[in-house]
Tab-separated table of C-alpha atoms and ligand atoms in Angstrom:
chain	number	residue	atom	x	y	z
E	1	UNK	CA	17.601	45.482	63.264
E	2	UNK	CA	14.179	46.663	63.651
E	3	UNK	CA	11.313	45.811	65.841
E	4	UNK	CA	9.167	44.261	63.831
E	5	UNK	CA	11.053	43.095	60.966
E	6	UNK	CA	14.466	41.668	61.044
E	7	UNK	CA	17.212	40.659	58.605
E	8	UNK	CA	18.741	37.728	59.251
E	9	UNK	CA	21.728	35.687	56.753
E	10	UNK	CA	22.413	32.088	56.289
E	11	UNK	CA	25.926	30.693	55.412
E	12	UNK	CA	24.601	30.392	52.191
E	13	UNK	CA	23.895	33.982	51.098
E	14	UNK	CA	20.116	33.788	51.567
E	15	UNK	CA	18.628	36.683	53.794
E	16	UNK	CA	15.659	36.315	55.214
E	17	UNK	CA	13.094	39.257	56.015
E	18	UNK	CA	10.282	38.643	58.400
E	19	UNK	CA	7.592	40.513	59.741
E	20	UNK	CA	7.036	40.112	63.396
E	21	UNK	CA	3.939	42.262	64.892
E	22	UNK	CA	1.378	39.966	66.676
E	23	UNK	CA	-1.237	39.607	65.929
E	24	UNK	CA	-1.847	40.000	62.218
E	25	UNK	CA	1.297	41.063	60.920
E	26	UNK	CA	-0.673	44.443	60.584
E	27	UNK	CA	1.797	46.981	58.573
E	28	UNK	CA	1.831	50.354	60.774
E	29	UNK	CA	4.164	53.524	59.813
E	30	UNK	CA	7.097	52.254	61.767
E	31	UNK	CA	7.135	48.419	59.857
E	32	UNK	CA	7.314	50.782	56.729
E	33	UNK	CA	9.887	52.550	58.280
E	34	UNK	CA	11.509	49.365	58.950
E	35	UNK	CA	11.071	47.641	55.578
E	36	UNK	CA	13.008	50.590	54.130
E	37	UNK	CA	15.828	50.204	56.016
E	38	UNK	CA	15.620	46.451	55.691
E	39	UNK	CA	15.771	47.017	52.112
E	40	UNK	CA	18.122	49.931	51.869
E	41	UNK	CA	20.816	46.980	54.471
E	42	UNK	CA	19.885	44.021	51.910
E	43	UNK	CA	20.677	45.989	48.704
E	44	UNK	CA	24.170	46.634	49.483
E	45	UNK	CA	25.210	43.462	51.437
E	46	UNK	CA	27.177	41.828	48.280
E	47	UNK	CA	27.163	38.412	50.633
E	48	UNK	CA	23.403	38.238	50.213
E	49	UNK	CA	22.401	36.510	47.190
E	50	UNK	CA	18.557	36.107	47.346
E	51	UNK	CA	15.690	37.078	49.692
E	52	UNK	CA	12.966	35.836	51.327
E	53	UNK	CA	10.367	37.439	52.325
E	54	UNK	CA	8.224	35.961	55.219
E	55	UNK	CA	5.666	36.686	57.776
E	56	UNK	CA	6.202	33.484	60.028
E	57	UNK	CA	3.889	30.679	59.749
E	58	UNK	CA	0.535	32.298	60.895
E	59	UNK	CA	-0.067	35.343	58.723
E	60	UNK	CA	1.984	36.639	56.177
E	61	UNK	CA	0.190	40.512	56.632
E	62	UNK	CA	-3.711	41.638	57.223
E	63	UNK	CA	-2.166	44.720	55.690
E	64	UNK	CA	-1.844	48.364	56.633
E	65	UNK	CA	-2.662	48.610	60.243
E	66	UNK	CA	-6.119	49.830	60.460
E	67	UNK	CA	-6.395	51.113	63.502
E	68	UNK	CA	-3.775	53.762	63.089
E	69	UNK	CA	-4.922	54.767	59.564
E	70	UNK	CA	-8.679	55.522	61.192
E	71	UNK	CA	-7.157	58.123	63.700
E	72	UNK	CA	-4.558	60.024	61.320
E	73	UNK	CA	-5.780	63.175	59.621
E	74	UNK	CA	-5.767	63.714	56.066
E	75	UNK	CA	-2.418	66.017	56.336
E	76	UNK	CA	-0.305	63.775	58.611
E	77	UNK	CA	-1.414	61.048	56.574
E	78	UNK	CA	-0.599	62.822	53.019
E	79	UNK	CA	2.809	63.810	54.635
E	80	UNK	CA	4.217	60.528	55.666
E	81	UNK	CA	2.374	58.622	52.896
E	82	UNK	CA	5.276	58.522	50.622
E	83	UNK	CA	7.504	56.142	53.312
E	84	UNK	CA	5.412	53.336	52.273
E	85	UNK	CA	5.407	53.266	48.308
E	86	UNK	CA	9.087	54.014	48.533
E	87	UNK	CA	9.673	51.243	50.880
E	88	UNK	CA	8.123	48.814	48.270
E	89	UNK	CA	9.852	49.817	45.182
E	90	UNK	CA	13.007	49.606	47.527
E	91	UNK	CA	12.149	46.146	47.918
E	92	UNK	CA	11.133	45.762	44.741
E	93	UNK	CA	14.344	46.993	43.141
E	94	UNK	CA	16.421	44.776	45.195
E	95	UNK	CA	19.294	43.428	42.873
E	96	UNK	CA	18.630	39.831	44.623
E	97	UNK	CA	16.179	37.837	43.903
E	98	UNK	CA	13.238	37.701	46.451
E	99	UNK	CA	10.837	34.976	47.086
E	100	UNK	CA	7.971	35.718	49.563
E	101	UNK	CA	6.868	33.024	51.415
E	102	UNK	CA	3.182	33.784	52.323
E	103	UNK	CA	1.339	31.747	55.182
E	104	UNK	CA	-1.979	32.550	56.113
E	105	UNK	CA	-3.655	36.108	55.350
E	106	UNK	CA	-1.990	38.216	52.425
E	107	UNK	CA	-4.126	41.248	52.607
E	108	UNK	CA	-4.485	45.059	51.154
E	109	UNK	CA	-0.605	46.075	51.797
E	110	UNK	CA	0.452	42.472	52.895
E	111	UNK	CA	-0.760	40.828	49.175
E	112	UNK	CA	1.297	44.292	48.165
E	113	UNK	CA	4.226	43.199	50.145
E	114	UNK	CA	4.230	39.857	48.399
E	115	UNK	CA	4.176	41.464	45.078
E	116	UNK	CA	6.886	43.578	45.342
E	117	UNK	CA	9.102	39.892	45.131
E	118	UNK	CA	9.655	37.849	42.430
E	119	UNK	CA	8.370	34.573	43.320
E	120	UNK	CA	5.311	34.111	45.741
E	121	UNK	CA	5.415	30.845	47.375
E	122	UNK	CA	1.908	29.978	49.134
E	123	UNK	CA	1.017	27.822	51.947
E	124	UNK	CA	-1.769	26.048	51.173
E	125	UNK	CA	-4.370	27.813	53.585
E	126	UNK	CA	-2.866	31.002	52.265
E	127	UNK	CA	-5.638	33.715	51.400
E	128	UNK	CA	-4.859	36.442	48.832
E	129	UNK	CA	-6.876	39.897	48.780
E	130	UNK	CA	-7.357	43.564	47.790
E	131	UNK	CA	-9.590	44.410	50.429
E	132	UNK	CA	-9.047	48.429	50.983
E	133	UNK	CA	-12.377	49.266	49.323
E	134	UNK	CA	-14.209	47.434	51.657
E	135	UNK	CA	-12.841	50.651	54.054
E	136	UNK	CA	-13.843	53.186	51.757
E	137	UNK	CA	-9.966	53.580	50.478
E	138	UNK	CA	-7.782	51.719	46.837
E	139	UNK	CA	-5.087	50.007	47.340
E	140	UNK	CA	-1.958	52.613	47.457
E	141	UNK	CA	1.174	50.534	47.719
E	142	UNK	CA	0.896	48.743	44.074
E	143	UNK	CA	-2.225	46.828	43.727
E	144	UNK	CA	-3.832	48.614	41.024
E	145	UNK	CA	-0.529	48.463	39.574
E	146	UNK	CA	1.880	45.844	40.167
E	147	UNK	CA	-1.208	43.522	40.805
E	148	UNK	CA	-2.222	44.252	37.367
E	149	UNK	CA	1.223	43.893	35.334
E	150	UNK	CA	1.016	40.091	37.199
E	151	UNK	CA	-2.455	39.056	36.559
E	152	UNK	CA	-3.717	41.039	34.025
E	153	UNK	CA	-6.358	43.874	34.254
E	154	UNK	CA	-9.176	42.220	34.232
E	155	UNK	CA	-8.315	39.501	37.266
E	156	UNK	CA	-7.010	42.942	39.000
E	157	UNK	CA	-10.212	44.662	38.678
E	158	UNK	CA	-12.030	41.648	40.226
E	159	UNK	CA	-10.392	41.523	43.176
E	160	UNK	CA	-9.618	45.435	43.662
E	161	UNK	CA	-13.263	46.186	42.658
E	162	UNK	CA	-14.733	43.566	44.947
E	163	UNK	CA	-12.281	43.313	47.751
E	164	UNK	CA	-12.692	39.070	47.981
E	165	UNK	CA	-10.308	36.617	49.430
E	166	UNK	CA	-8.569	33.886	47.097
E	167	UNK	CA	-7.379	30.770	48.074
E	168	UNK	CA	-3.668	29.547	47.454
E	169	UNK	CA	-5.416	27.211	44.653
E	170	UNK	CA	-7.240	30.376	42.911
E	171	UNK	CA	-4.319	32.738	43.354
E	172	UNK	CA	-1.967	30.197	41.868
E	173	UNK	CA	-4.843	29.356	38.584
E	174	UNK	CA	-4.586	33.338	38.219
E	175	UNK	CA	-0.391	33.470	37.407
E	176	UNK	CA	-0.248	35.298	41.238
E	177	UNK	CA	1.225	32.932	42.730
E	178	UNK	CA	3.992	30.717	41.457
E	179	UNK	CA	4.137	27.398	43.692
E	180	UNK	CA	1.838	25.762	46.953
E	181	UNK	CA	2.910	23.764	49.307
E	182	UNK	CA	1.874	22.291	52.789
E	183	UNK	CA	1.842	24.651	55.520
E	184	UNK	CA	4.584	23.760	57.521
E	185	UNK	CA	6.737	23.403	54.404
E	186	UNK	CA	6.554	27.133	52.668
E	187	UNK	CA	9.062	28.566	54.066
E	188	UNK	CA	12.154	25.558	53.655
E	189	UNK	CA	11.355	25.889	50.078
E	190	UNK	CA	11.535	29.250	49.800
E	191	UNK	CA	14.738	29.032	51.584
E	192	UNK	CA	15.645	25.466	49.321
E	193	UNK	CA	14.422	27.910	46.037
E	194	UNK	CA	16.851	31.132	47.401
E	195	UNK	CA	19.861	29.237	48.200
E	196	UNK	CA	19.694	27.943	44.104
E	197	UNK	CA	19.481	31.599	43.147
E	198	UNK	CA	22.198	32.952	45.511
E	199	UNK	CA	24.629	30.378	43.545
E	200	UNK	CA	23.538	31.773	40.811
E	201	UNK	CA	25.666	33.981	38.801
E	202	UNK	CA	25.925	37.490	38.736
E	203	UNK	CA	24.256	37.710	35.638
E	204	UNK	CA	20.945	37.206	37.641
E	205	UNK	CA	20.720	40.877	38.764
E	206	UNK	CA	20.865	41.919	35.351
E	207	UNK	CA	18.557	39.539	34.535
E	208	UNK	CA	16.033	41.063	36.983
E	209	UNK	CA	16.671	44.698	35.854
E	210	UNK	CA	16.308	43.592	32.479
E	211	UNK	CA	12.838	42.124	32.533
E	212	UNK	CA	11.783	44.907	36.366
E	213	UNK	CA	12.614	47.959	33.952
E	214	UNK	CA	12.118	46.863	30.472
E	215	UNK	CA	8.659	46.369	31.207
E	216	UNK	CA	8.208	49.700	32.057
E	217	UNK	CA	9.634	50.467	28.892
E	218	UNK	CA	8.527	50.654	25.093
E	219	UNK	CA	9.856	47.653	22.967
E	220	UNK	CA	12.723	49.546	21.492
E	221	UNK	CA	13.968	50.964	24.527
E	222	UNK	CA	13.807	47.983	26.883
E	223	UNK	CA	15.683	46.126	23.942
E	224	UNK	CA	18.536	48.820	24.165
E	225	UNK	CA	18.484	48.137	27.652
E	226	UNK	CA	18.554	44.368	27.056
E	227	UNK	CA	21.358	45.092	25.244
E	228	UNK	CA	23.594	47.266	27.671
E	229	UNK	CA	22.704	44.422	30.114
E	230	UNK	CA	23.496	41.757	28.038
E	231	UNK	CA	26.816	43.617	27.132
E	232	UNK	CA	27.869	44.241	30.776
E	233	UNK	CA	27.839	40.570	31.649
E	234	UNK	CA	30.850	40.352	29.851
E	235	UNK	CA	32.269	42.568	32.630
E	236	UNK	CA	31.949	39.527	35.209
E	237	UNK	CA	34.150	36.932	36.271
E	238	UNK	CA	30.801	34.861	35.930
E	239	UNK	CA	30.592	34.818	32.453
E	240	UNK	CA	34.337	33.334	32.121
E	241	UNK	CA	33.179	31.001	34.914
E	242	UNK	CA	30.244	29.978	33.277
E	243	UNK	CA	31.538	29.550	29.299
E	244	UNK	CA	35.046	27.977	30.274
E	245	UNK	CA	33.370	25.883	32.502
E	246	UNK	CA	30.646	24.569	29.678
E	247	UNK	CA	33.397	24.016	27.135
E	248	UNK	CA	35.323	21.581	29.550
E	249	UNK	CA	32.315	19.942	31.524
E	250	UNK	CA	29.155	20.868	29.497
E	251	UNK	CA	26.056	23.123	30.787
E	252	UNK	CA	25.396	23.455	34.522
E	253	UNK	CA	28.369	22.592	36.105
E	254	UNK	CA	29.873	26.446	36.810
E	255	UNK	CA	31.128	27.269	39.999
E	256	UNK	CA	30.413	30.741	40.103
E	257	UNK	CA	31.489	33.732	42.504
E	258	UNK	CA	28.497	36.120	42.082
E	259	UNK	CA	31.300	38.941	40.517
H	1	DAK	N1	-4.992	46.452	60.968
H	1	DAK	C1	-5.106	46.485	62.327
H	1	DAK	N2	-5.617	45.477	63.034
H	1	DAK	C2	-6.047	44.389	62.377
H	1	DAK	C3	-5.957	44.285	60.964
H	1	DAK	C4	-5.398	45.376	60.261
H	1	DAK	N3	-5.215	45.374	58.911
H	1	DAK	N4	-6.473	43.084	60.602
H	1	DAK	C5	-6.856	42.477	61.739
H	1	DAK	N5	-6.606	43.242	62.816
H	1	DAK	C6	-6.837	42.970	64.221
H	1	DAK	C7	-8.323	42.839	64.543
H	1	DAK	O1	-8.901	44.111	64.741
H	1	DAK	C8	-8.261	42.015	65.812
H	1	DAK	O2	-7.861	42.881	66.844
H	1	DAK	P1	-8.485	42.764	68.327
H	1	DAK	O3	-9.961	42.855	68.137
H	1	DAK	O4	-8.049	41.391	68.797
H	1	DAK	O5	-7.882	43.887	69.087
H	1	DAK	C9	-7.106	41.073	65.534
H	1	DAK	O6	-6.306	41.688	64.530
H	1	DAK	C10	-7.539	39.717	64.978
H	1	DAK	O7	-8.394	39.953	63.885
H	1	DAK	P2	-9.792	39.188	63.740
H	1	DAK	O8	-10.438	39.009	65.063
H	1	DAK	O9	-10.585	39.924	62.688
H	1	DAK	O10	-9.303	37.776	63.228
H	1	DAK	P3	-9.952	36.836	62.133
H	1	DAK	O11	-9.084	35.626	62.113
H	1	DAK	O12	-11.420	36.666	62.358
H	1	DAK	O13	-9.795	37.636	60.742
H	1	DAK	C11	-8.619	38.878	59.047
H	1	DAK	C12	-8.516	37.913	60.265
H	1	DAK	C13	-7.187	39.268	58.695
H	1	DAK	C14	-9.249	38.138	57.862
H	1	DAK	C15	-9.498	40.085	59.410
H	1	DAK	O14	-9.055	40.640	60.632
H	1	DAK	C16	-9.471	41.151	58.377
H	1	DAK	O15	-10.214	41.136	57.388
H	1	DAK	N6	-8.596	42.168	58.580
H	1	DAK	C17	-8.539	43.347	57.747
H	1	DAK	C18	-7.904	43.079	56.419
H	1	DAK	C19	-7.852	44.324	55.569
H	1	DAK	O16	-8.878	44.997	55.357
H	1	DAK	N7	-6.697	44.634	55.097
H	1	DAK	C20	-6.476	45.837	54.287
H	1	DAK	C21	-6.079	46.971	55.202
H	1	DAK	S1	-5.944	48.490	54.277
H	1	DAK	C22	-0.597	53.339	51.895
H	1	DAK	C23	-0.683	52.376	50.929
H	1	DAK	C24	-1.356	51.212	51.172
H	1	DAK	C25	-2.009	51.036	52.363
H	1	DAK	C26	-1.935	51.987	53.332
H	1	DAK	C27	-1.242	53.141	53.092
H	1	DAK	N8	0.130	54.530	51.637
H	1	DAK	C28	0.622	54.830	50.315
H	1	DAK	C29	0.478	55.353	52.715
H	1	DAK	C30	-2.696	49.795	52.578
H	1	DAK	C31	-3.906	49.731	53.115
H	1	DAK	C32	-4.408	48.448	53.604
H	1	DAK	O17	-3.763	47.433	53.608
């Protein structure tokens, strides 16, 4: 368990991640530290079946935390600058599914925390932003890049270019975010949203490194890849689970075991 952000399970195989470092959320080198590990604890915890991501119901992240980042110089900063990227991809490549549940500010490497999940619910007084080059810096943990597989280059450019804010309303018109809601509610659905994917079947994590890493891909080797996934279902007791149980009660009825 670390300081600032903690792991905690639910009987029904949803893990929740929040952020806890008053006031803002603000990401400094030990929350990426801590995100890591989070990740690294999630990712092989078979009993976890989805993720959410949240920041509690003030402020999902202002981002990196500035105030350390204006004292570091360039070579400490160059040195330990790698624990953050690989932090987020370690999130991002968790076999789960993830929803972040974003109240309040989503800034620089808080919007960047958000996008490493696959869902982002929003609060509706949620603000979205890219605001590093209003410091003189780009965005370094995935929002010239991530951002920009999500909303498309031009919407990235806008707000990595500019730096603005953008409301739950706007950030939802522009495909980043997925679903609003009031306030106080976010987080239960995120929760109501994870528990439906953690009785999902196993299939799901293919399902997620089919579309995560074929995208990388060209076509006709993310189809291959589509194909060794699709292929390795049949490995599951999920798929049994899942046809038997359509033959004798029709579609969505399947118990399944997440093997
Ligand atoms: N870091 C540190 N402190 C922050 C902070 C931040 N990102 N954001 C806010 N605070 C602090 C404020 O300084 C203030 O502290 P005190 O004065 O009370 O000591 C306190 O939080 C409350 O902030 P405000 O007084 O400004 O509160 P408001 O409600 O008026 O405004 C705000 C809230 C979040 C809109 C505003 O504070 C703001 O614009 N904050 C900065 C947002 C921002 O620029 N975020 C981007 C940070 S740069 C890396 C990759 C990526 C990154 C870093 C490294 N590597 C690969 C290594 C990412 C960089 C970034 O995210």
């Amino acid at each position: 368990m670390g300081e600032f952000v903690t792991v905690t399970t639910d009987d029904e195989g949803v893990a929740t991640l929040r952020l806890d470092r008053a006031p803002v959320n603000a990401l400094n080198s030990q929350v990426w530290v801590e995100f890591r590990d989070a990740a690294r604890r999630v990712s092989g915890d078979d009993s976890i079946g989805a993720v959410v991501l949240w920041g509690g119901p003030k402020v999902f992240a202002a981002g990196a935390d500035i105030k350390e980042m204006q004292t570091k110089p360039f070579q400490e900063f160059f040195a330990r600058a790698g624990v953050l990227q690989e932090a987020f991809n370690e999130l991002a490549r968790l076999p789960q599914i993830t929803i972040a549940a974003v109240n309040g500010y989503a800034l620089g490497g808080g919007c960047e925390l958000s996008l490493t999940a696959d869902f982002r619910y929003a609060a509706d007084n949620a603000r979205f932003g890219q605001p590093e080059i209003l410091l003189g810096v780009i965005p370094g943990a995935g929002g010239t890049q991530r951002l920009a597989r999500l909303v498309g280059i031009q919407r990235a450019k806008e707000m990595v270019y500019a730096g603005g804010m953008y409301s739950a309303e706007e950030s939802l018109a522009m495909g980043l975010v997925d679903k609003v809601f009031p306030a106080g509610e976010v987080y239960d659905k995120a929760v109501e949203a994870a528990r439906r994917y953690a009785k999902g079947p196993y299939a799901l994590r293919m399902a997620k490194k089919a579309v995560n890493e074929g995208i990388e891909m060209g076509l006709d080797e993310a189809l291959r890849l589509e194909t060794t996934l699709f292929t390795a279902c049949f490995a599951t007791e999920d798929r049994q689970i899942g046809m038997d149980s359509f033959l004798a009660e029709g579609p969505g009825k399947a118990q399944f075991v997440r093997r």
